[in-house]
PDB file of C-alpha atoms in Angstrom:
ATOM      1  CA  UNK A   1     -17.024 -53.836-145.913  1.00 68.00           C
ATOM      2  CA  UNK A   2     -19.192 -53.632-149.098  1.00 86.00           C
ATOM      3  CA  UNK A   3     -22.707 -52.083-149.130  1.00 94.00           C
ATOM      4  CA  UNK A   4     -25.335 -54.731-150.070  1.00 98.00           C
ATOM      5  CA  UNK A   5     -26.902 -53.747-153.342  1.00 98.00           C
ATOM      6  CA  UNK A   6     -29.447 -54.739-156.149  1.00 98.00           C
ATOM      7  CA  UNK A   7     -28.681 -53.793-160.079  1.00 98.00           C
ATOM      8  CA  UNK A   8     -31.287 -53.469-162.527  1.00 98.00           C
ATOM      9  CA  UNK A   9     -30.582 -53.251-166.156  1.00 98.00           C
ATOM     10  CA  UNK A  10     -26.981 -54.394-168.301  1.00 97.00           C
ATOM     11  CA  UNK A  11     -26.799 -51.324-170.149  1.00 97.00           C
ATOM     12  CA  UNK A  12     -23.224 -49.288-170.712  1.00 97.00           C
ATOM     13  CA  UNK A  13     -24.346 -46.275-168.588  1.00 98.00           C
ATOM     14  CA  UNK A  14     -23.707 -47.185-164.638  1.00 98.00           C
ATOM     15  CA  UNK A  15     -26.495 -45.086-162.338  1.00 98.00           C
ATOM     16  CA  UNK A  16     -26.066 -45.375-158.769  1.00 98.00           C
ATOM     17  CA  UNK A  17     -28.861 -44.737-156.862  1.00 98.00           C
ATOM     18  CA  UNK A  18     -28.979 -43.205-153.058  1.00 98.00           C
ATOM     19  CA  UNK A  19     -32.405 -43.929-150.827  1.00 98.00           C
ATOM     20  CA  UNK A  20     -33.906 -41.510-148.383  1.00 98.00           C
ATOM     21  CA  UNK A  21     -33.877 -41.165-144.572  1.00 98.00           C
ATOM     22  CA  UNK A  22     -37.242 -42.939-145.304  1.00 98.00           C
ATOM     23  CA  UNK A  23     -36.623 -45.902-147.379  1.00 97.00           C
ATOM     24  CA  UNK A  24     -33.915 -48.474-148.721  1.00 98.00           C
ATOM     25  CA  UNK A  25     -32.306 -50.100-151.413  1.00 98.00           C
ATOM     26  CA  UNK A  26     -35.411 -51.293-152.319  1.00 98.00           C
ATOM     27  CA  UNK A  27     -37.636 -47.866-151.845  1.00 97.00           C
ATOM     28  CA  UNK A  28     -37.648 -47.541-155.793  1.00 98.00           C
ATOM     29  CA  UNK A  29     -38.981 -51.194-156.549  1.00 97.00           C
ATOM     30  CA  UNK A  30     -42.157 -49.054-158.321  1.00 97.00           C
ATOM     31  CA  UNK A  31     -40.030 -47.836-161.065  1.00 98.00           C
ATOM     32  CA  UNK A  32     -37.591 -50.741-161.427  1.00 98.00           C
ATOM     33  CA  UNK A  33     -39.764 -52.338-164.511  1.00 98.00           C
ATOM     34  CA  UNK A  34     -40.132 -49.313-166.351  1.00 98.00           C
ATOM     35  CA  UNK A  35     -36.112 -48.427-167.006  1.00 98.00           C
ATOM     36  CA  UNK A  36     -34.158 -48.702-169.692  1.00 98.00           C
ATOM     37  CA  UNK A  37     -32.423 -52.012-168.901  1.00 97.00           C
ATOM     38  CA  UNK A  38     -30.277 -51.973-172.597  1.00 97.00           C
ATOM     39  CA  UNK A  39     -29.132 -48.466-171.764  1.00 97.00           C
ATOM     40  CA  UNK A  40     -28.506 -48.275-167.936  1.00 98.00           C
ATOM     41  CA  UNK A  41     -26.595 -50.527-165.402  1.00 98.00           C
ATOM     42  CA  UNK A  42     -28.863 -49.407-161.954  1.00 98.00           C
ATOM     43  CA  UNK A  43     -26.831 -49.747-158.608  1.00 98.00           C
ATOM     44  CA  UNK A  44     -29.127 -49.162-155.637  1.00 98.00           C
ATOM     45  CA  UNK A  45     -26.994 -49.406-152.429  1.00 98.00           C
ATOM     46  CA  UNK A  46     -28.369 -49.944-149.051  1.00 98.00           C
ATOM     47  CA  UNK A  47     -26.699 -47.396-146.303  1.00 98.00           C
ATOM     48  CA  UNK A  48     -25.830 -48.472-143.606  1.00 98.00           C
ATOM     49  CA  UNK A  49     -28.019 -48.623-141.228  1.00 98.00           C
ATOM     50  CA  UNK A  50     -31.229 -49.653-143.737  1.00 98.00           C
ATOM     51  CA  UNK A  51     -31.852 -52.917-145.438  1.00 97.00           C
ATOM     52  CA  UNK A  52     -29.326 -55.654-146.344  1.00 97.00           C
ATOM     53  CA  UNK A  53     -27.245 -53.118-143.938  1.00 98.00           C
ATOM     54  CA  UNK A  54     -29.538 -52.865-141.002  1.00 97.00           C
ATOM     55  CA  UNK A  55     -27.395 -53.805-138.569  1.00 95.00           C
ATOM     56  CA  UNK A  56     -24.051 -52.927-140.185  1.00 96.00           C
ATOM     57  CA  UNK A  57     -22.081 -50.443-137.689  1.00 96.00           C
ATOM     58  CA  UNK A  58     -20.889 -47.006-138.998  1.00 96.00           C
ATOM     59  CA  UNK A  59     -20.650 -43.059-137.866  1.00 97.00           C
ATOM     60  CA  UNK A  60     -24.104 -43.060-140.125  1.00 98.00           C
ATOM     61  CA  UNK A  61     -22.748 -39.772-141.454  1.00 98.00           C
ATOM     62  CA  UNK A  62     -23.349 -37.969-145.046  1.00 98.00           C
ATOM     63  CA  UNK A  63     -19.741 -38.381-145.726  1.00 98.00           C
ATOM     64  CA  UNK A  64     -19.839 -42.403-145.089  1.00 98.00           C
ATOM     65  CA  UNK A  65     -22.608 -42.621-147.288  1.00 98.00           C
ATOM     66  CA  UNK A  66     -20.513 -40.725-149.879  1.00 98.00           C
ATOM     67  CA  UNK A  67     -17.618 -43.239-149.758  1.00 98.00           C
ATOM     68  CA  UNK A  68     -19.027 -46.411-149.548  1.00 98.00           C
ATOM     69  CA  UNK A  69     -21.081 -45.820-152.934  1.00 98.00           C
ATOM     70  CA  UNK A  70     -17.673 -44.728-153.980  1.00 98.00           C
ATOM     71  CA  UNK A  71     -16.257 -47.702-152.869  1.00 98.00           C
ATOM     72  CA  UNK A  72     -18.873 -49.862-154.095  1.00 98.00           C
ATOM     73  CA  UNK A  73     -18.318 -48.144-157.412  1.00 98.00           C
ATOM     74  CA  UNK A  74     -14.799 -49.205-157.581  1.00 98.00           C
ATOM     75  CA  UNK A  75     -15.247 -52.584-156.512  1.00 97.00           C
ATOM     76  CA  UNK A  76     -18.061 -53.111-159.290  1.00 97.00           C
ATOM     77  CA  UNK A  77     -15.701 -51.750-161.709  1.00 97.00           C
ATOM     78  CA  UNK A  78     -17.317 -48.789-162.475  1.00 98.00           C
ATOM     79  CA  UNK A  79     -14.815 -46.078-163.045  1.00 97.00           C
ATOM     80  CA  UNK A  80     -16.879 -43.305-164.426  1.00 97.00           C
ATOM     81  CA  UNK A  81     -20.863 -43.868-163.575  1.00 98.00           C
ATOM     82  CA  UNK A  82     -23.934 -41.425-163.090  1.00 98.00           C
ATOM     83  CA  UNK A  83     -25.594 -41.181-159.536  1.00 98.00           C
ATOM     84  CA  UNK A  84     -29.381 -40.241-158.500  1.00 98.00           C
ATOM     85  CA  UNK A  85     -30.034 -39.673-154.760  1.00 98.00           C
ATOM     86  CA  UNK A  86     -33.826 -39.144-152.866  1.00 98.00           C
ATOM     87  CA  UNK A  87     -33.976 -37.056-150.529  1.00 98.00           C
ATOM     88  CA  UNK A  88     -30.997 -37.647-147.745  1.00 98.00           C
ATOM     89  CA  UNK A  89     -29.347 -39.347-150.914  1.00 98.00           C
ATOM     90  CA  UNK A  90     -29.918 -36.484-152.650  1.00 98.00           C
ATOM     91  CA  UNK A  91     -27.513 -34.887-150.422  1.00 98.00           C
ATOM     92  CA  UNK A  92     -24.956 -38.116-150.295  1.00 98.00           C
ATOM     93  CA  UNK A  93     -24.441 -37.664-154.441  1.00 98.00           C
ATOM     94  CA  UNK A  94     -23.557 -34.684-153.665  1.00 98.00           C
ATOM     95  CA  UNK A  95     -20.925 -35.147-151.668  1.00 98.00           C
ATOM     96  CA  UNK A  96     -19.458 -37.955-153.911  1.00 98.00           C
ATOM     97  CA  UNK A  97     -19.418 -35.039-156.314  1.00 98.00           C
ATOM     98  CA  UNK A  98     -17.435 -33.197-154.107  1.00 98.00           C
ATOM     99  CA  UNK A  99     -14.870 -36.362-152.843  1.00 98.00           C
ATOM    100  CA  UNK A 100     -14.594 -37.824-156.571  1.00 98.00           C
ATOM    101  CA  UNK A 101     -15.689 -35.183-159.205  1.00 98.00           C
ATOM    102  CA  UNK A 102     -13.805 -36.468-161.996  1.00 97.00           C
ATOM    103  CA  UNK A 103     -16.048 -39.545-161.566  1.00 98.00           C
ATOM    104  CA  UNK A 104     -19.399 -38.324-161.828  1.00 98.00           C
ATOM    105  CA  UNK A 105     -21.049 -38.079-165.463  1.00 97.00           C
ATOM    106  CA  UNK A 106     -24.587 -36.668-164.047  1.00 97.00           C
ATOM    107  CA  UNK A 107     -26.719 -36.087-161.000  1.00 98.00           C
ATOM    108  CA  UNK A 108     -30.357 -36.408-160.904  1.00 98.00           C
ATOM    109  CA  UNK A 109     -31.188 -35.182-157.332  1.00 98.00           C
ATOM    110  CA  UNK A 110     -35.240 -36.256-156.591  1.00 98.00           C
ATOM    111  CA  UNK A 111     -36.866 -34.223-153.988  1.00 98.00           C
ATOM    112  CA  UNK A 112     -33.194 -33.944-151.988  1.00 98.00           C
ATOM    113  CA  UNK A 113     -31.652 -32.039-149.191  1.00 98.00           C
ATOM    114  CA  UNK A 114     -29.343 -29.507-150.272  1.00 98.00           C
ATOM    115  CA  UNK A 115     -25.742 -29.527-149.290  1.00 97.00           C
ATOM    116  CA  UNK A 116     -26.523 -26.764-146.856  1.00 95.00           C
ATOM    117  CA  UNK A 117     -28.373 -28.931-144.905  1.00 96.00           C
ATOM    118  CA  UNK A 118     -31.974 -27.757-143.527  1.00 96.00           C
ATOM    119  CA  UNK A 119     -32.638 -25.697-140.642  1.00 94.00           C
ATOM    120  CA  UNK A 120     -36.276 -26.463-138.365  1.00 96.00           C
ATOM    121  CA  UNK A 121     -38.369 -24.355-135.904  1.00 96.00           C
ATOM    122  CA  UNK A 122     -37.474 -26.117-132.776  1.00 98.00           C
ATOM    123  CA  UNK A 123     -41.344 -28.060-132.671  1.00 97.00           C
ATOM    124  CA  UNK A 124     -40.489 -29.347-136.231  1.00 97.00           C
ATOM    125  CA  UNK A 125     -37.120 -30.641-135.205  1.00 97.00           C
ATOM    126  CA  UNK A 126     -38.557 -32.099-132.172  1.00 98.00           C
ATOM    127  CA  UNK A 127     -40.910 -34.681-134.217  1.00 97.00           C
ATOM    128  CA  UNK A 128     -38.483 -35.268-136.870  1.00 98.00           C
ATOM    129  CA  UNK A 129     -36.245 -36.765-133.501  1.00 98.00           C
ATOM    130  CA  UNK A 130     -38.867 -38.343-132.114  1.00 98.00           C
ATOM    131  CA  UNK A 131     -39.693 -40.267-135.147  1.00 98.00           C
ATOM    132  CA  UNK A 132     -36.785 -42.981-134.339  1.00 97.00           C
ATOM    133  CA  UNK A 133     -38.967 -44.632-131.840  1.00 96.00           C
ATOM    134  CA  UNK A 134     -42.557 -43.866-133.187  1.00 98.00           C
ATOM    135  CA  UNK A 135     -44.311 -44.809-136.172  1.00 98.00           C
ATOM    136  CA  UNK A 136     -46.822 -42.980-135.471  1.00 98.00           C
ATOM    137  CA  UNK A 137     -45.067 -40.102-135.647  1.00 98.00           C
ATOM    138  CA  UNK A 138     -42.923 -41.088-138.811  1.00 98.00           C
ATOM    139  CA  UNK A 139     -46.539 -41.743-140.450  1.00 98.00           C
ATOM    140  CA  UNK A 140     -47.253 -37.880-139.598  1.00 98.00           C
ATOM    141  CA  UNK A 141     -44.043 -36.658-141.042  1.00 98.00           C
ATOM    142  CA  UNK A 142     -45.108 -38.446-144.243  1.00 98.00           C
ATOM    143  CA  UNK A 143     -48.224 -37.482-144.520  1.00 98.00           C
ATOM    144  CA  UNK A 144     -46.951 -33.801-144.234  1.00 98.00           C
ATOM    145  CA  UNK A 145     -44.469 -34.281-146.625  1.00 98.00           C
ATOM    146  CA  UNK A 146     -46.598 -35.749-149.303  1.00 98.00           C
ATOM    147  CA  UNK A 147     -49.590 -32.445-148.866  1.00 98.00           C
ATOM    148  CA  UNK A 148     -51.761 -34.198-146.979  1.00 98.00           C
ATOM    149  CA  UNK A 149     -53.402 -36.087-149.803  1.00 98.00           C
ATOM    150  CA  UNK A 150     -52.598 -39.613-149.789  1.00 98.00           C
ATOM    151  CA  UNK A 151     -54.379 -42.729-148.667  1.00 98.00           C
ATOM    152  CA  UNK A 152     -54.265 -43.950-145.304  1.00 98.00           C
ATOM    153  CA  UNK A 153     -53.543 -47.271-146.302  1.00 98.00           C
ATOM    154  CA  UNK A 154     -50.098 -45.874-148.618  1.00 98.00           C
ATOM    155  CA  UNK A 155     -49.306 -43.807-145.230  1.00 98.00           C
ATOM    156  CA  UNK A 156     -49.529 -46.796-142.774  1.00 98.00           C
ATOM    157  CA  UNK A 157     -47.730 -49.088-145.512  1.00 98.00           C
ATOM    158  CA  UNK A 158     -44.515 -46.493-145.378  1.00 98.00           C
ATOM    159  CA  UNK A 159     -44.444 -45.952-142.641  1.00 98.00           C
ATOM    160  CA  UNK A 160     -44.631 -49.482-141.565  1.00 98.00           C
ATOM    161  CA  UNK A 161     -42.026 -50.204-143.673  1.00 98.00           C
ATOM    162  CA  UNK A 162     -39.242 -47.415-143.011  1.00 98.00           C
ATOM    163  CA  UNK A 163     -39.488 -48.685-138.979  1.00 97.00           C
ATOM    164  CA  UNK A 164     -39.012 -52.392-140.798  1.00 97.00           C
ATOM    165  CA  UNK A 165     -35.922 -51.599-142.724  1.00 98.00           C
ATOM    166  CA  UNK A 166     -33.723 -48.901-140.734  1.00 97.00           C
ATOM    167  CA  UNK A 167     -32.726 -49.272-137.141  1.00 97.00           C
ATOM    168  CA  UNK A 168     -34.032 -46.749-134.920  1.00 97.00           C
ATOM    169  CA  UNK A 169     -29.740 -45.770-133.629  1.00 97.00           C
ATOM    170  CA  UNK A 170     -28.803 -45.222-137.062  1.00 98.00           C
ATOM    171  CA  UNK A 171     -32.283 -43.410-138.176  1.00 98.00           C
ATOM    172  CA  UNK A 172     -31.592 -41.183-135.680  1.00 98.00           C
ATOM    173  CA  UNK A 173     -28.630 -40.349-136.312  1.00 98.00           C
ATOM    174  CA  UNK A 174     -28.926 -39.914-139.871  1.00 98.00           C
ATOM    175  CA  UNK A 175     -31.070 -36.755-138.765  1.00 98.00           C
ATOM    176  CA  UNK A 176     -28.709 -34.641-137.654  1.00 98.00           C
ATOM    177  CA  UNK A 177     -26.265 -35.735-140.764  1.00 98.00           C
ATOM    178  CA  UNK A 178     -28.920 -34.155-143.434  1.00 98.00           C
ATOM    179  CA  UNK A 179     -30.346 -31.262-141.354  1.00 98.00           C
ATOM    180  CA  UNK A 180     -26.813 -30.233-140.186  1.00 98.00           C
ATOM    181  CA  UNK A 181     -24.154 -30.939-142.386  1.00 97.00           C
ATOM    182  CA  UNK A 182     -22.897 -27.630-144.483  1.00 98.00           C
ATOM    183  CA  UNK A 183     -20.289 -28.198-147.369  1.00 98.00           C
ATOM    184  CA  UNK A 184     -22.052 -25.486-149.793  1.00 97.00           C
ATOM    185  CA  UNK A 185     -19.142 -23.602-150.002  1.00 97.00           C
ATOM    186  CA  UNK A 186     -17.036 -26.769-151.939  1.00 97.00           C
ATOM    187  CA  UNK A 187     -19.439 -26.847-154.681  1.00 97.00           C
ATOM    188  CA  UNK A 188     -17.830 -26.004-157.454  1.00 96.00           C
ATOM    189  CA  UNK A 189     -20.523 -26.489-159.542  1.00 95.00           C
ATOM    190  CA  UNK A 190     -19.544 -28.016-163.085  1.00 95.00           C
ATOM    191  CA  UNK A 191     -21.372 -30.649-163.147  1.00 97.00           C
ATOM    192  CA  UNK A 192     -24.621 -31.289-165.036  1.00 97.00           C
ATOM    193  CA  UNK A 193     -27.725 -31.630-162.485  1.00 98.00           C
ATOM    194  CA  UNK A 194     -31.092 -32.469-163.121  1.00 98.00           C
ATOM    195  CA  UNK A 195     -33.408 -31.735-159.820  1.00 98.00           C
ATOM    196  CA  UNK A 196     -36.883 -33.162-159.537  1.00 98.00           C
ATOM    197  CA  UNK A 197     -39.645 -32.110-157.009  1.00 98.00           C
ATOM    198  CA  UNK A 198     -43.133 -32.789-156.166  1.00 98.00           C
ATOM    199  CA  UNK A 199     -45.883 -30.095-156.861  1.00 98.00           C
ATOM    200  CA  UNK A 200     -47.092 -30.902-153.382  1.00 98.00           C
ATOM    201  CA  UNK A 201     -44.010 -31.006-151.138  1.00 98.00           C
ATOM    202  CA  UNK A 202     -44.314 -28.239-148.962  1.00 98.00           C
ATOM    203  CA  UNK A 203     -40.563 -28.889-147.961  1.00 98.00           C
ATOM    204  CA  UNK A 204     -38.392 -29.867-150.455  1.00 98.00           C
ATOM    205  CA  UNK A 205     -40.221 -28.049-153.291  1.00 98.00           C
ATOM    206  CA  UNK A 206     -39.188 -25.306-156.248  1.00 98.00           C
ATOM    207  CA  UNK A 207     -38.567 -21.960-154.389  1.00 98.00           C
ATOM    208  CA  UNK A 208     -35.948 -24.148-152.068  1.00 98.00           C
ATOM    209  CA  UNK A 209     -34.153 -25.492-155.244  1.00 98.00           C
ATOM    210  CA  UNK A 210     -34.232 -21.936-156.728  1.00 98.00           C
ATOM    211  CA  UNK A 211     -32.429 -20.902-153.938  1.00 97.00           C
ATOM    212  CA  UNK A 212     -29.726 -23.582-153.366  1.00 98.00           C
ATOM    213  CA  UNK A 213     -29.156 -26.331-156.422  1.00 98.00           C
ATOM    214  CA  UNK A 214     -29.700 -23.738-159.506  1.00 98.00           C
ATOM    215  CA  UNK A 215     -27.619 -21.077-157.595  1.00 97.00           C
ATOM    216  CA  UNK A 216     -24.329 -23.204-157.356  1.00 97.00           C
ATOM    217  CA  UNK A 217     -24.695 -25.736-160.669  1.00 98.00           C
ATOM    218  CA  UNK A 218     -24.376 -23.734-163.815  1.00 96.00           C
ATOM    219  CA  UNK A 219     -25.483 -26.817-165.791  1.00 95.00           C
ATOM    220  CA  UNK A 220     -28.861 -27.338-163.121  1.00 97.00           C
ATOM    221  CA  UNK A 221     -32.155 -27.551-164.720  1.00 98.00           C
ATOM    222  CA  UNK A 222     -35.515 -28.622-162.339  1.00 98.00           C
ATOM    223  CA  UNK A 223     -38.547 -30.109-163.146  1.00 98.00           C
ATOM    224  CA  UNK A 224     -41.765 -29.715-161.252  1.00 98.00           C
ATOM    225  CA  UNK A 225     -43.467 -33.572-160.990  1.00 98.00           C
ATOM    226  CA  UNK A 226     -46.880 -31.879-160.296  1.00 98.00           C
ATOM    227  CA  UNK A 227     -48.708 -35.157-159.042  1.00 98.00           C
ATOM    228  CA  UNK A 228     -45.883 -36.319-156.664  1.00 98.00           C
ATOM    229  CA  UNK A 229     -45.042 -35.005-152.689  1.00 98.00           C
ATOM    230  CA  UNK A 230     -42.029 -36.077-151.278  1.00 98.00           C
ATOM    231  CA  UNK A 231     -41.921 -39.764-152.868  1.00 98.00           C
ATOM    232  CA  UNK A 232     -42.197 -39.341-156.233  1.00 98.00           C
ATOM    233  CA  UNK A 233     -40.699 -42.954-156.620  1.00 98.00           C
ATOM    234  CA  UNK A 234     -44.262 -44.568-154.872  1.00 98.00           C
ATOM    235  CA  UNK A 235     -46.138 -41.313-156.172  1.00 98.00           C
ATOM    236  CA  UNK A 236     -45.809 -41.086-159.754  1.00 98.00           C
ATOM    237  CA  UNK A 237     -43.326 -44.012-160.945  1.00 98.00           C
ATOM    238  CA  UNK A 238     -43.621 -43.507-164.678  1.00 98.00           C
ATOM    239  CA  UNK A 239     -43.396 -39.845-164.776  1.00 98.00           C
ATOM    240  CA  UNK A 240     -40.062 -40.006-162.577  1.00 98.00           C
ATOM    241  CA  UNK A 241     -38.614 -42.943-164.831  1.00 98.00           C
ATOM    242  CA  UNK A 242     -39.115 -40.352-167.601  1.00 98.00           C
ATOM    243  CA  UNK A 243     -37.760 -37.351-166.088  1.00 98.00           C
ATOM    244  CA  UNK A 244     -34.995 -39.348-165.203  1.00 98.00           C
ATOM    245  CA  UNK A 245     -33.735 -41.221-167.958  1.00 98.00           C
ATOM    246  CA  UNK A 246     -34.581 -38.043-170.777  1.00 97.00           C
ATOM    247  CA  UNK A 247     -31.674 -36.204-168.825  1.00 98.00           C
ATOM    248  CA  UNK A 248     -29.211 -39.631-168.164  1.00 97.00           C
ATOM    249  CA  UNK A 249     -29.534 -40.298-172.010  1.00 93.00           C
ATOM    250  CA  UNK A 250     -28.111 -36.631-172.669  1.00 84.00           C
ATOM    251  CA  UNK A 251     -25.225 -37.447-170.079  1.00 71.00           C
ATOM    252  CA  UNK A 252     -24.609 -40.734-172.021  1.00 58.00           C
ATOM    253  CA  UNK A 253     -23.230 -38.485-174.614  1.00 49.00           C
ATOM    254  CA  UNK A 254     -20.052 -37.070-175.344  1.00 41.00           C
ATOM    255  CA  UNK A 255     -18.200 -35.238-172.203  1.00 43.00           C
TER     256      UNK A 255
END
C-alpha cells in the first residue's frame, strides 16, 4: 500500500516531509510557495490515519510511519533523499534514520518529539487522550502549545481542521506511539541535524533539545524561531522556509 502524497518543486535534492499528530500532508500548504522548487523535490506523505490516508488501516505506530516514507521513497525512486519531520514526524525521521541510515543526507527536525519519547503529569496526559473525541479540547492543547497568544479564529480553524483530517482511532493511538516509544539508545548519531523551535513553545522548546537532539547528534545545530509556538509552519512560514532550506543547501553538498 503506498502513502498518498503531494510533491512540490523538480529540483535534484529529494526532501521528505513528516506532519504532526496535529496536521497532514497538507499542514505545510503556508510555506509551499516560498521553496526552492529548482533545488528541492518536496515529498509530503500523509500517515496513515490523516488525509488522503484517513481511513487506511495500520498499527498507527512510529515505526510504520518510518517505513512507509521509506517505502514511498523507494517506489518514487529516490535512493538517497533528505527528510524534515513536525513534531510526531519529527520523531518518525528519526527512526528512518535509524532503519535506513545510509539513506538519509539531512534531518531538519521542526518543533519534534525526541526519540525518547515524552513523559506527562498524569492531568496532562489525561487531556492529550481525551483530545480524540473533543475539539474542544484539541483547541486547548493548541492554544497551550502555541503560548497562549494566537487568535481565536487561527485556534478554532486548527483545530477544526486536525478533527477533519485524522480519524479519532488512529489519533489516538498515535499518542501513545510519540509519548512512549524509546529507541534513544540506537542513535548513533552521525548524521547532520538541523532542529528548529518556537520561542514560545513551552513544550517542545530549547532547554528540551539541549538535553536530547544536541546530546546524541555530533553534527546538531538548533535555531530558536522566536515568533513561532508549536506550528511554526502556520506561525512564521517564511522564516521556517529559510531556516530550512540554508541548512538543506549545505547537505546538497559533497558527503
Amino acid at each position: 500500500m503506498a502513502n498518498t502524497f503531494h510533491r512540490v518543486g523538480h529540483g535534484s535534492h529529494p526532501v521528505l516531509v513528516l506532519h504532526g499528530w496535529f496536521g497532514d500532508a497538507h499542514a505545510f500548504e503556508l510555506i509551499e510557495p516560498w521553496l526552492s522548487r529548482d533545488d528541492f523535490s518536496y515529498l509530503f506523505m500523509d500517515c496513515r490515519g490523516y488525509g488522503g490516508m484517513r481511513d487506511a488501516p495500520g498499527a498507527y505506530t512510529i515505526d510504520e510511519i518510518a517505513s512507509d516514507a521509506l517505502d514511498l521513497m523507494t517506489a518514487l525512486g529516490h535512493e538517497r533523499f533528505s527528510v524534515a519531520g513536525h513534531s510526531m514526524g519529527g520523531m518518525a525521521i528519526e527512526r528512518m534514520a535509524v532503519l535506513a541510515p545510509e539513506r538519509v543526507r539531512g534531518m531538519v527536525a521542526i518543533a519534534p518529539v525526541p526519540c525518547g519519547g515524552i513523559a506527562y503529569d498524569a492531568a496532562t496526559r489525561s487531556l492529550l487522550e481525551a483530545a480524540a473525541g473533543d475539539v474542544g479540547i484539541r483547541r486547548t492543547i493548541i492554544d497551550h502549545s502555541t503560548g497562549g497568544r494566537l487568535p481565536a479564529q487561527w485556534l478554532d480553524w486548527k483545530a477544526a481542521y486536525s478533527a477533519a483530517h485524522a480519524s479519532p482511532a488512529a489519533f489516538a493511538a498515535y499518542l501513545p506511539a510519540w509519548a512512549d516509544t524509546d529507541f534513544s539508545n540506537e542513535i548513533v548519531g552521525n548524521h547532520r541535524l538541523k532542529v528548529l523551535v518556537g520561542g514560545h513553545d513551552p513544550t517542545f522548546n530549547r532547554a528540551l533539545m539541549e538535553r536530547t537532539y544536541l546530546r546524541r547528534y555530533r553534527q546538531a545545530t538548533m535555531e530558536v524561531l522566536q515568533d513561532a509556538g508549536h506550528y511554526p509552519m502556520n506561525e512564521t512560514p517564511l522564516a521556517l522556509v529559510a531556516a530550512m532550506e540554508s541548512f538543506l543547501k549545505d547537505a546538497s553538498g559533497p558527503e
